[in-house]
Each structure stands twice: as C-alpha cells, then as structure tokens.
C-alpha cells in the first residue's frame, strides 16, 4: 500500500508541475500573489478591521449552517433515528418509577463525561488558536483532588457536593494512608474522557486528507498544502522543523499502528501531521483512530496525570513554598499568598459550606479565575478571526476561478 501510495504521489506531483508549467508563464508571480493574499487575510482581525471581520464572520457562519443543513438533509434517516431515540430517552427521564434512581445516576455520569470530552475536543480540534483545557481545567482539577486527598487522607469525598466542591469525609483516617494509585483511580474517568476528546479532535485533518486523496481535488487547507510541498521537497529538506515533520511522516507511514500509537502517546505538536499523513496514505480509519485513542486517552493521559499528582503531592508543595520563601528580599512577600491560599483550602476541606465559616478570596485564586476568563475570551476572538479569514479566502478563490474561466 505504501509503495502504491508513493507512486501515486510522484505522478500527482508531476501532474501538478506540468499543470503549473502549462498554465502559468511565471510561477513566481503566482506565488507572490498567493503570499500577498495570505497577508491580506491575516490582517482581517477584530482589533484591526472590526466591521469587516464581523461581517465576514457572520457570512461564513451562514454558509457553514447552510452546508450542515444540507448534509443533515441528505442523512435524514440518521437524524430521524436520533430524534426518536432522544424522544424515548426523554419519556424515560420524566416517567416516574423505580428506575429513576438509575436514570439520575446515568444522567450525572453522562454529563460529567460529556463535559470532559467536550473540553478535550476544544483542546485539539483546531478552532481558532485552540483552548488549552488541560492547563485551565483538567490540570487544576487533578491538583485540587491531590491536595485534598493528602489533607483528608482519603479520596472518599461526599457526593454531593463532589465534584462541584471537595470536602473531607467524616470518617476518621490514619495519616499517610493515602496512596498514589488511589488518587490516580479517583481522577481516571475524567482524565480518560478528556483524552478521548482530544483523540476525536484529531479526526478532521484525517478526514480532510483522505477525502482529498480519494477525490483527487485540492483542498483549501493550508496545512495539507504544506504537507504536499513537504513531500515534493523531501530530499532537499535541511532545517530541523522540516526534518522533524518528515520523521513523523515516515514513522506513521512505515510502522503503521504502532507508529501512530508512539506519536499519540507523547506530547507532540506535530500530531496534526500524523493525521494528515494517515488520511493521505489511506490508512484505515480504525487503525488511525484506535491507535490515537489508546495513545491519548490511556498512555499519554496517565503520564500527564502522574506528573500533576506527583507535582502537587503534599511534601513537594511544601518544599516549593519554602523555596519561594528563600528568595532574597522578595521571598517572604511572595510566600505569604501561597501559604494563605493553602491554609484557606485546608479550612474549606474540613468545613461544610453551610458551617458558617467565613471564606475570604485569595488573590491567587482571583488571578487564576481572571486568567481563565481572558484565555476563553481570546479563544472566542480567535474563532471569529479564523472564520472571517476563511470567508476572505472564499472570496479570493472565487476571484481565481473567475479569472481562469475568462
């Protein structure tokens, strides 16, 4: 399959070269025009051209809604089946009976899993700049569970209020009875769901490249165009970035399932290239998605989870706070808010929310909340900019096609 794919690539590259030599008298003028168009698109930003950006964003949104409506209409049998299933589940949810305790349990688990899967998708799907949901949501959640587990010497937090709020259980426990494996098991579900979401978010590059290869059409995705250029200039690549991309492409193409698994199991900013490579060389869907799911939701997730748990274990946190205090001149002033925050968390863990204990807001938690808000707002702005630039690209491609027909 790999040899046939390579032959097809060489023929396709040759056809592209012949087409360019036949249709364009000066390819440098074409590349220069594309470069200017790209710079023009990148200047369409909400803080530079607000009216144009908002107009293009709404027009692109309408086009996407129209395309999705047409796709749903063509798959109306699936849509009707989904609506019927939803109607049955809704009726089961509202009808009284002994099954309601199971319904409430499944509802809680479903929304909890869907929340983390959604955050995982947002982290990797490529909307705008991407939302770093591990740093903003999953990492802090694992850290708070770790700190609470060492303080309470237990992970049997009362439900409710867990997971919305963590408080220590009433039963007496001996100090030092908490184990690393107990903490890992406590956060395994949400961590694996987040990892599964990141695996789902890697599917669009795969489907885009696969569709382009089967249809023979040239997609308007810049990453795919860079991938084809990389294949064309594979032998002359000199810089580190190009060689790293070629290494990922060769690993995925030659090793197959275990190559994809290796790329997905470690933090890898080039994994989008692995998805494009698998789609381009027509790697079977379950080979790609299965390896990606195992790598991201099982192997990589346990590595990241273990790192956070070890970092926020009780003795490590105490050592880090004491090291901050050892900084000359500013150490004690920097150390104080961390100590106050940890002490406030201990008080909160040992008192229920209705116990009447006053709870002040630490400036560290205030700053983190504002950081989350800023990053989410920037993520939304980046989506608006990206969609506006996509519409500008549509207009430019329309101009290209009109010029060719003249």
Coordinates of C-alpha atoms in Angstrom, one line a residue:
X1 CA 0.0 0.0 0.0
X2 CA 2.9 2.4 0.9
X3 CA 4.6 1.7 -2.5
X4 CA 1.5 2.3 -4.5
X5 CA 0.9 5.5 -2.4
X6 CA 4.4 6.7 -3.2
X7 CA 4.0 6.1 -6.9
X8 CA 0.7 7.9 -6.9
X9 CA 2.3 10.8 -5.1
X10 CA 5.1 11.0 -7.7
X11 CA 2.6 11.0 -10.6
X12 CA 0.5 13.6 -8.8
X13 CA 3.4 15.9 -8.1
X14 CA 4.5 15.5 -11.8
X15 CA 1.0 16.4 -13.0
X16 CA 1.0 19.5 -10.7
X17 CA 4.3 20.6 -12.1
X18 CA 3.1 20.1 -15.7
X19 CA -0.1 22.0 -14.9
X20 CA 1.9 24.9 -13.4
X21 CA 4.3 25.0 -16.4
X22 CA 1.5 24.9 -18.9
X23 CA -0.9 27.3 -17.3
X24 CA 1.3 29.9 -15.8
X25 CA 4.1 31.7 -17.7
X26 CA 5.7 32.9 -14.5
X27 CA 5.1 30.8 -11.4
X28 CA 6.9 33.3 -9.2
X29 CA 4.1 35.9 -9.9
X30 CA 1.6 33.3 -8.8
X31 CA 3.4 32.5 -5.6
X32 CA 3.9 36.2 -4.9
X33 CA 0.1 36.8 -5.4
X34 CA -0.7 34.0 -3.1
X35 CA 1.6 35.4 -0.5
X36 CA 0.0 38.8 -0.7
X37 CA -3.5 37.3 -0.5
X38 CA -2.4 35.4 2.6
X39 CA -1.0 38.5 4.2
X40 CA -4.2 40.3 3.4
X41 CA -6.3 37.6 5.0
X42 CA -4.1 37.6 8.1
X43 CA -4.8 41.3 8.5
X44 CA -8.5 40.7 8.9
X45 CA -8.6 40.8 12.7
X46 CA -11.3 42.1 15.1
X47 CA -9.0 44.7 16.6
X48 CA -7.8 46.0 13.1
X49 CA -10.9 45.8 10.9
X50 CA -13.8 45.2 13.3
X51 CA -16.7 45.8 10.9
X52 CA -15.2 43.8 8.1
X53 CA -14.2 41.0 10.4
X54 CA -17.7 40.8 12.0
X55 CA -19.4 40.9 8.5
X56 CA -17.2 38.1 7.2
X57 CA -17.7 36.1 10.4
X58 CA -21.5 36.2 10.1
X59 CA -21.4 35.4 6.4
X60 CA -19.1 32.4 7.0
X61 CA -21.4 31.3 9.8
X62 CA -24.4 31.4 7.5
X63 CA -22.5 29.4 4.8
X64 CA -21.5 26.8 7.3
X65 CA -25.0 26.5 8.7
X66 CA -26.3 26.0 5.1
X67 CA -23.7 23.3 4.4
X68 CA -24.5 21.5 7.6
X69 CA -28.3 21.7 6.9
X70 CA -27.8 20.2 3.5
X71 CA -25.6 17.4 5.0
X72 CA -28.3 16.7 7.6
X73 CA -31.0 16.6 5.0
X74 CA -29.0 14.0 3.0
X75 CA -28.7 11.9 6.1
X76 CA -32.2 12.5 7.3
X77 CA -32.7 8.8 8.2
X78 CA -30.0 9.0 10.7
X79 CA -31.4 12.3 12.0
X80 CA -34.9 10.8 12.4
X81 CA -33.4 7.8 14.3
X82 CA -31.6 10.1 16.6
X83 CA -34.7 12.2 17.3
X84 CA -36.7 9.1 18.0
X85 CA -34.1 7.8 20.4
X86 CA -34.0 11.2 22.1
X87 CA -37.8 11.1 22.4
X88 CA -37.7 7.7 24.1
X89 CA -34.9 8.8 26.5
X90 CA -36.9 12.0 27.3
X91 CA -40.0 10.0 28.1
X92 CA -38.0 7.6 30.3
X93 CA -36.5 10.6 32.1
X94 CA -39.8 12.1 33.1
X95 CA -41.9 9.0 33.8
X96 CA -42.0 8.2 37.5
X97 CA -40.9 4.8 38.7
X98 CA -38.2 2.8 40.5
X99 CA -35.9 3.3 37.5
X100 CA -35.5 7.0 38.4
X101 CA -32.5 6.3 40.7
X102 CA -30.7 4.7 37.8
X103 CA -31.7 7.5 35.5
X104 CA -30.3 10.1 37.8
X105 CA -27.1 8.2 38.2
X106 CA -26.7 7.8 34.4
X107 CA -27.6 11.5 33.9
X108 CA -24.9 12.6 36.3
X109 CA -22.2 10.3 34.7
X110 CA -23.3 11.2 31.2
X111 CA -23.0 15.0 31.7
X112 CA -19.8 14.6 33.7
X113 CA -18.2 12.5 30.8
X114 CA -19.6 14.8 28.1
X115 CA -18.1 17.9 29.9
X116 CA -14.6 16.4 29.8
X117 CA -14.9 15.0 26.3
X118 CA -16.1 18.4 25.1
X119 CA -13.1 20.1 26.7
X120 CA -10.8 17.6 25.1
X121 CA -12.3 18.3 21.7
X122 CA -11.8 22.0 22.2
X123 CA -8.2 21.4 23.1
X124 CA -7.3 19.7 19.8
X125 CA -9.9 20.3 17.2
X126 CA -8.2 23.4 15.8
X127 CA -10.8 26.1 16.3
X128 CA -9.0 29.4 16.4
X129 CA -5.9 29.1 18.5
X130 CA -7.2 26.1 20.4
X131 CA -8.2 26.2 24.1
X132 CA -5.6 24.8 26.5
X133 CA -8.2 23.0 28.5
X134 CA -5.6 20.7 30.3
X135 CA -3.9 23.7 31.8
X136 CA -7.1 25.6 32.5
X137 CA -9.5 22.8 33.7
X138 CA -8.2 19.2 34.0
X139 CA -4.8 20.0 35.5
X140 CA -6.3 22.2 38.2
X141 CA -9.0 19.6 38.9
X142 CA -6.4 16.8 39.4
X143 CA -4.2 19.2 41.5
X144 CA -7.2 20.0 43.8
X145 CA -8.1 16.3 44.2
X146 CA -4.4 15.6 45.0
X147 CA -4.1 18.3 47.6
X148 CA -7.5 17.3 49.2
X149 CA -6.5 13.6 49.2
X150 CA -3.3 14.3 51.2
X151 CA -5.1 16.6 53.5
X152 CA -8.1 14.3 54.2
X153 CA -6.0 11.1 54.0
X154 CA -8.9 9.8 51.8
X155 CA -10.5 10.1 48.4
X156 CA -14.0 9.1 49.5
X157 CA -15.3 12.7 49.2
X158 CA -19.0 13.0 49.9
X159 CA -21.2 13.1 46.8
X160 CA -22.7 15.6 46.6
X161 CA -21.1 18.1 46.8
X162 CA -18.2 16.4 44.9
X163 CA -17.2 17.0 42.2
X164 CA -18.5 20.6 42.4
X165 CA -16.9 21.1 45.8
X166 CA -14.4 18.9 47.7
X167 CA -14.8 18.4 51.4
X168 CA -13.2 15.7 53.7
X169 CA -15.3 12.7 54.7
X170 CA -16.5 12.4 58.3
X171 CA -14.8 9.0 59.0
X172 CA -11.5 9.0 60.8
X173 CA -8.5 8.0 58.8
X174 CA -4.8 7.5 59.7
X175 CA -2.3 9.9 58.4
X176 CA -0.2 8.6 55.5
X177 CA -2.9 6.0 54.5
X178 CA -3.5 7.6 51.0
X179 CA -1.7 6.0 48.1
X180 CA -0.7 7.4 44.7
X181 CA -2.8 4.7 43.0
X182 CA -5.9 5.8 44.9
X183 CA -5.6 9.3 43.6
X184 CA -4.9 8.1 40.1
X185 CA -8.1 5.9 40.3
X186 CA -10.1 8.9 41.6
X187 CA -9.5 11.1 38.6
X188 CA -9.2 8.3 36.0
X189 CA -12.7 8.7 34.4
X190 CA -12.4 12.5 33.8
X191 CA -8.8 12.2 32.6
X192 CA -9.6 9.4 30.1
X193 CA -12.7 11.2 28.8
X194 CA -10.6 14.3 28.2
X195 CA -8.0 12.2 26.4
X196 CA -10.8 10.6 24.3
X197 CA -12.0 14.1 23.4
X198 CA -8.5 15.1 22.2
X199 CA -8.5 11.9 20.0
X200 CA -11.8 12.9 18.5
X201 CA -10.5 16.4 17.8
X202 CA -7.7 14.9 15.7
X203 CA -10.2 13.4 13.2
X204 CA -10.8 16.5 10.9
X205 CA -7.3 16.5 9.4
X206 CA -7.5 12.8 8.8
X207 CA -10.9 13.0 7.0
X208 CA -9.9 16.1 5.0
X209 CA -6.7 14.5 3.7
X210 CA -8.5 11.2 3.0
X211 CA -11.3 12.9 1.1
X212 CA -8.7 14.9 -0.9
X213 CA -6.8 11.8 -1.8
X214 CA -9.9 9.8 -2.9
X215 CA -11.4 12.6 -4.9
X216 CA -8.2 14.0 -6.4
X217 CA -9.3 17.5 -5.6
X218 CA -7.0 20.1 -4.0
X219 CA -8.4 21.1 -0.6
X220 CA -8.1 24.7 0.6
X221 CA -6.4 23.7 3.8
X222 CA -3.0 25.3 4.2
X223 CA -1.6 22.5 6.4
X224 CA -2.4 20.0 3.7
X225 CA -0.8 22.2 1.1
X226 CA 2.3 22.4 3.3
X227 CA 2.2 18.6 3.6
X228 CA 2.2 18.2 -0.2
X229 CA 5.1 20.7 -0.6
X230 CA 7.0 18.8 2.1
X231 CA 6.6 15.5 0.1
X232 CA 7.7 17.3 -3.1
X233 CA 10.9 18.7 -1.4
X234 CA 11.5 15.7 0.9
X235 CA 15.0 15.1 -0.4
X236 CA 16.2 18.7 -0.1
X237 CA 14.9 19.4 3.4
X238 CA 17.6 20.9 5.6
X239 CA 16.1 22.7 8.6
X240 CA 15.2 21.0 11.8
X241 CA 11.4 21.6 11.6
X242 CA 11.1 20.0 8.1
X243 CA 13.2 17.1 9.1
X244 CA 11.1 16.6 12.3
X245 CA 7.9 16.6 10.1
X246 CA 9.4 14.1 7.7
X247 CA 10.4 11.9 10.6
X248 CA 6.8 11.9 11.9
X249 CA 5.5 11.2 8.4
X250 CA 8.0 8.3 7.8
X251 CA 7.3 6.8 11.2
X252 CA 3.5 6.8 10.7
X253 CA 3.7 5.6 7.1
X254 CA 6.2 2.8 7.6
X255 CA 5.4 1.5 11.1
X256 CA 1.6 1.9 10.9
X257 CA -0.5 1.3 14.0
X258 CA 2.5 1.3 16.5
X259 CA 3.9 4.4 14.8
X260 CA 0.7 6.3 15.3
X261 CA 0.5 5.0 18.8
X262 CA 4.0 6.3 19.6
X263 CA 3.2 9.7 18.2
X264 CA -0.1 9.9 20.1
X265 CA 1.4 8.7 23.4
X266 CA 3.7 11.7 24.0
X267 CA 3.1 15.4 23.9
X268 CA 3.6 16.0 20.2
X269 CA 2.8 19.4 18.5
X270 CA 3.2 17.7 15.1
X271 CA 0.4 15.1 15.6
X272 CA -1.8 17.0 13.1
X273 CA 0.7 16.0 10.5
X274 CA 0.2 12.3 11.6
X275 CA -3.5 12.7 10.9
X276 CA -2.9 14.2 7.5
X277 CA -0.3 11.5 6.7
X278 CA -2.7 8.7 7.6
X279 CA -5.6 10.3 5.6
X280 CA -3.3 10.9 2.6
X281 CA -1.9 7.3 2.5
X282 CA -5.4 5.9 3.1
X283 CA -4.7 4.3 6.5
X284 CA -7.9 2.5 7.6
X285 CA -10.0 4.6 10.0
X286 CA -9.9 2.2 12.9
X287 CA -6.2 1.8 12.7
X288 CA -5.7 5.5 12.9
X289 CA -8.4 6.3 15.5
X290 CA -7.8 3.1 17.6
X291 CA -4.1 4.0 17.9
X292 CA -4.8 7.6 18.6
X293 CA -7.5 6.8 21.2
X294 CA -5.2 4.3 23.1
X295 CA -2.3 6.7 22.9
X296 CA -4.1 9.8 24.0
X297 CA -6.8 8.5 26.4
X298 CA -4.7 5.8 28.1
X299 CA -0.9 6.1 27.8
X300 CA -0.4 9.9 27.4
X301 CA -3.2 10.7 29.9
X302 CA -1.7 8.6 32.6
X303 CA 1.7 10.2 32.0
X304 CA 0.3 13.7 32.4
X305 CA -1.9 12.7 35.3
X306 CA 1.0 11.1 37.2
X307 CA 3.1 14.3 36.6
X308 CA 0.4 16.6 38.1
X309 CA -0.2 14.2 41.1
X310 CA 3.5 14.0 41.9
X311 CA 4.0 17.7 41.5
X312 CA 1.1 18.6 43.8
X313 CA 1.8 15.9 46.4
X314 CA 2.0 17.3 50.0
X315 CA 5.7 17.2 50.5
X316 CA 6.5 18.6 47.1
X317 CA 4.1 21.6 47.5
X318 CA 5.6 22.3 51.0
X319 CA 9.1 22.3 49.6
X320 CA 8.1 24.6 46.7
X321 CA 6.5 27.1 49.1
X322 CA 9.6 27.0 51.4
X323 CA 11.9 27.6 48.3
X324 CA 9.8 30.6 47.3
X325 CA 10.4 32.0 50.8
X326 CA 14.1 31.5 50.4
X327 CA 14.3 34.0 47.5
X328 CA 16.3 37.1 48.8
X329 CA 14.4 40.3 49.5
X330 CA 11.0 39.4 47.9
X331 CA 10.8 35.8 49.1
X332 CA 8.6 36.3 52.3
X333 CA 6.2 38.6 50.5
X334 CA 5.8 36.1 47.6
X335 CA 5.5 33.2 50.0
X336 CA 2.7 34.7 52.1
X337 CA -0.2 34.5 49.5
X338 CA 0.7 30.8 48.7
X339 CA 0.6 30.0 52.4
X340 CA -2.7 31.8 52.8
X341 CA -4.2 30.0 49.8
X342 CA -3.1 26.6 51.1
X343 CA -4.5 27.4 54.6
X344 CA -7.8 28.6 53.1
X345 CA -8.1 25.3 51.2
X346 CA -7.4 23.3 54.3
X347 CA -10.2 25.2 56.2
X348 CA -12.6 24.7 53.3
X349 CA -11.9 21.0 53.1
X350 CA -12.7 20.4 56.8
X351 CA -15.8 22.5 56.9
X352 CA -19.1 22.1 55.0
X353 CA -20.3 25.0 53.0
X354 CA -23.2 25.7 55.5
X355 CA -21.0 25.7 58.6
X356 CA -20.8 29.5 58.8
X357 CA -17.1 29.7 58.5
X358 CA -16.1 32.9 56.7
X359 CA -14.3 32.3 53.4
X360 CA -12.2 35.1 52.0
X361 CA -11.0 35.1 48.4
X362 CA -7.2 34.7 47.9
X363 CA -5.7 36.8 45.2
X364 CA -4.0 33.8 43.7
X365 CA -7.4 32.1 43.0
X366 CA -8.8 35.5 41.9
X367 CA -5.9 35.9 39.4
X368 CA -6.4 32.3 38.1
X369 CA -10.2 32.9 37.5
X370 CA -9.4 36.1 35.6
X371 CA -6.7 34.2 33.6
X372 CA -9.3 31.6 32.6
X373 CA -11.8 34.3 31.5
X374 CA -9.1 36.1 29.5
X375 CA -8.0 32.9 27.7
X376 CA -11.6 31.8 26.9
X377 CA -12.3 35.3 25.5
X378 CA -9.2 35.2 23.4
X379 CA -10.2 31.7 22.2
X380 CA -13.6 33.1 21.1
X381 CA -11.9 36.1 19.4
X382 CA -9.5 33.7 17.5
X383 CA -12.5 31.7 16.3
X384 CA -14.2 34.9 15.0
X385 CA -10.9 36.0 13.3
X386 CA -10.4 32.5 11.8
X387 CA -13.9 32.3 10.4
X388 CA -13.6 35.8 8.9
X389 CA -10.3 34.8 7.3
X390 CA -12.0 31.7 5.9
X391 CA -14.6 33.8 4.2
X392 CA -12.0 36.1 2.8
X393 CA -10.3 33.0 1.4
X394 CA -13.6 32.0 -0.3
X395 CA -13.7 35.4 -2.0
X396 CA -10.1 35.1 -3.2
X397 CA -10.7 31.6 -4.6
X398 CA -13.8 32.8 -6.3
X399 CA -11.7 35.5 -8.0
X400 CA -9.2 32.9 -9.1
X401 CA -11.9 30.7 -10.6
X402 CA -13.4 33.7 -12.4
X403 CA -10.0 34.7 -13.9
X404 CA -9.4 31.1 -15.1
X405 CA -12.8 31.0 -16.9
X406 CA -12.1 34.2 -18.8

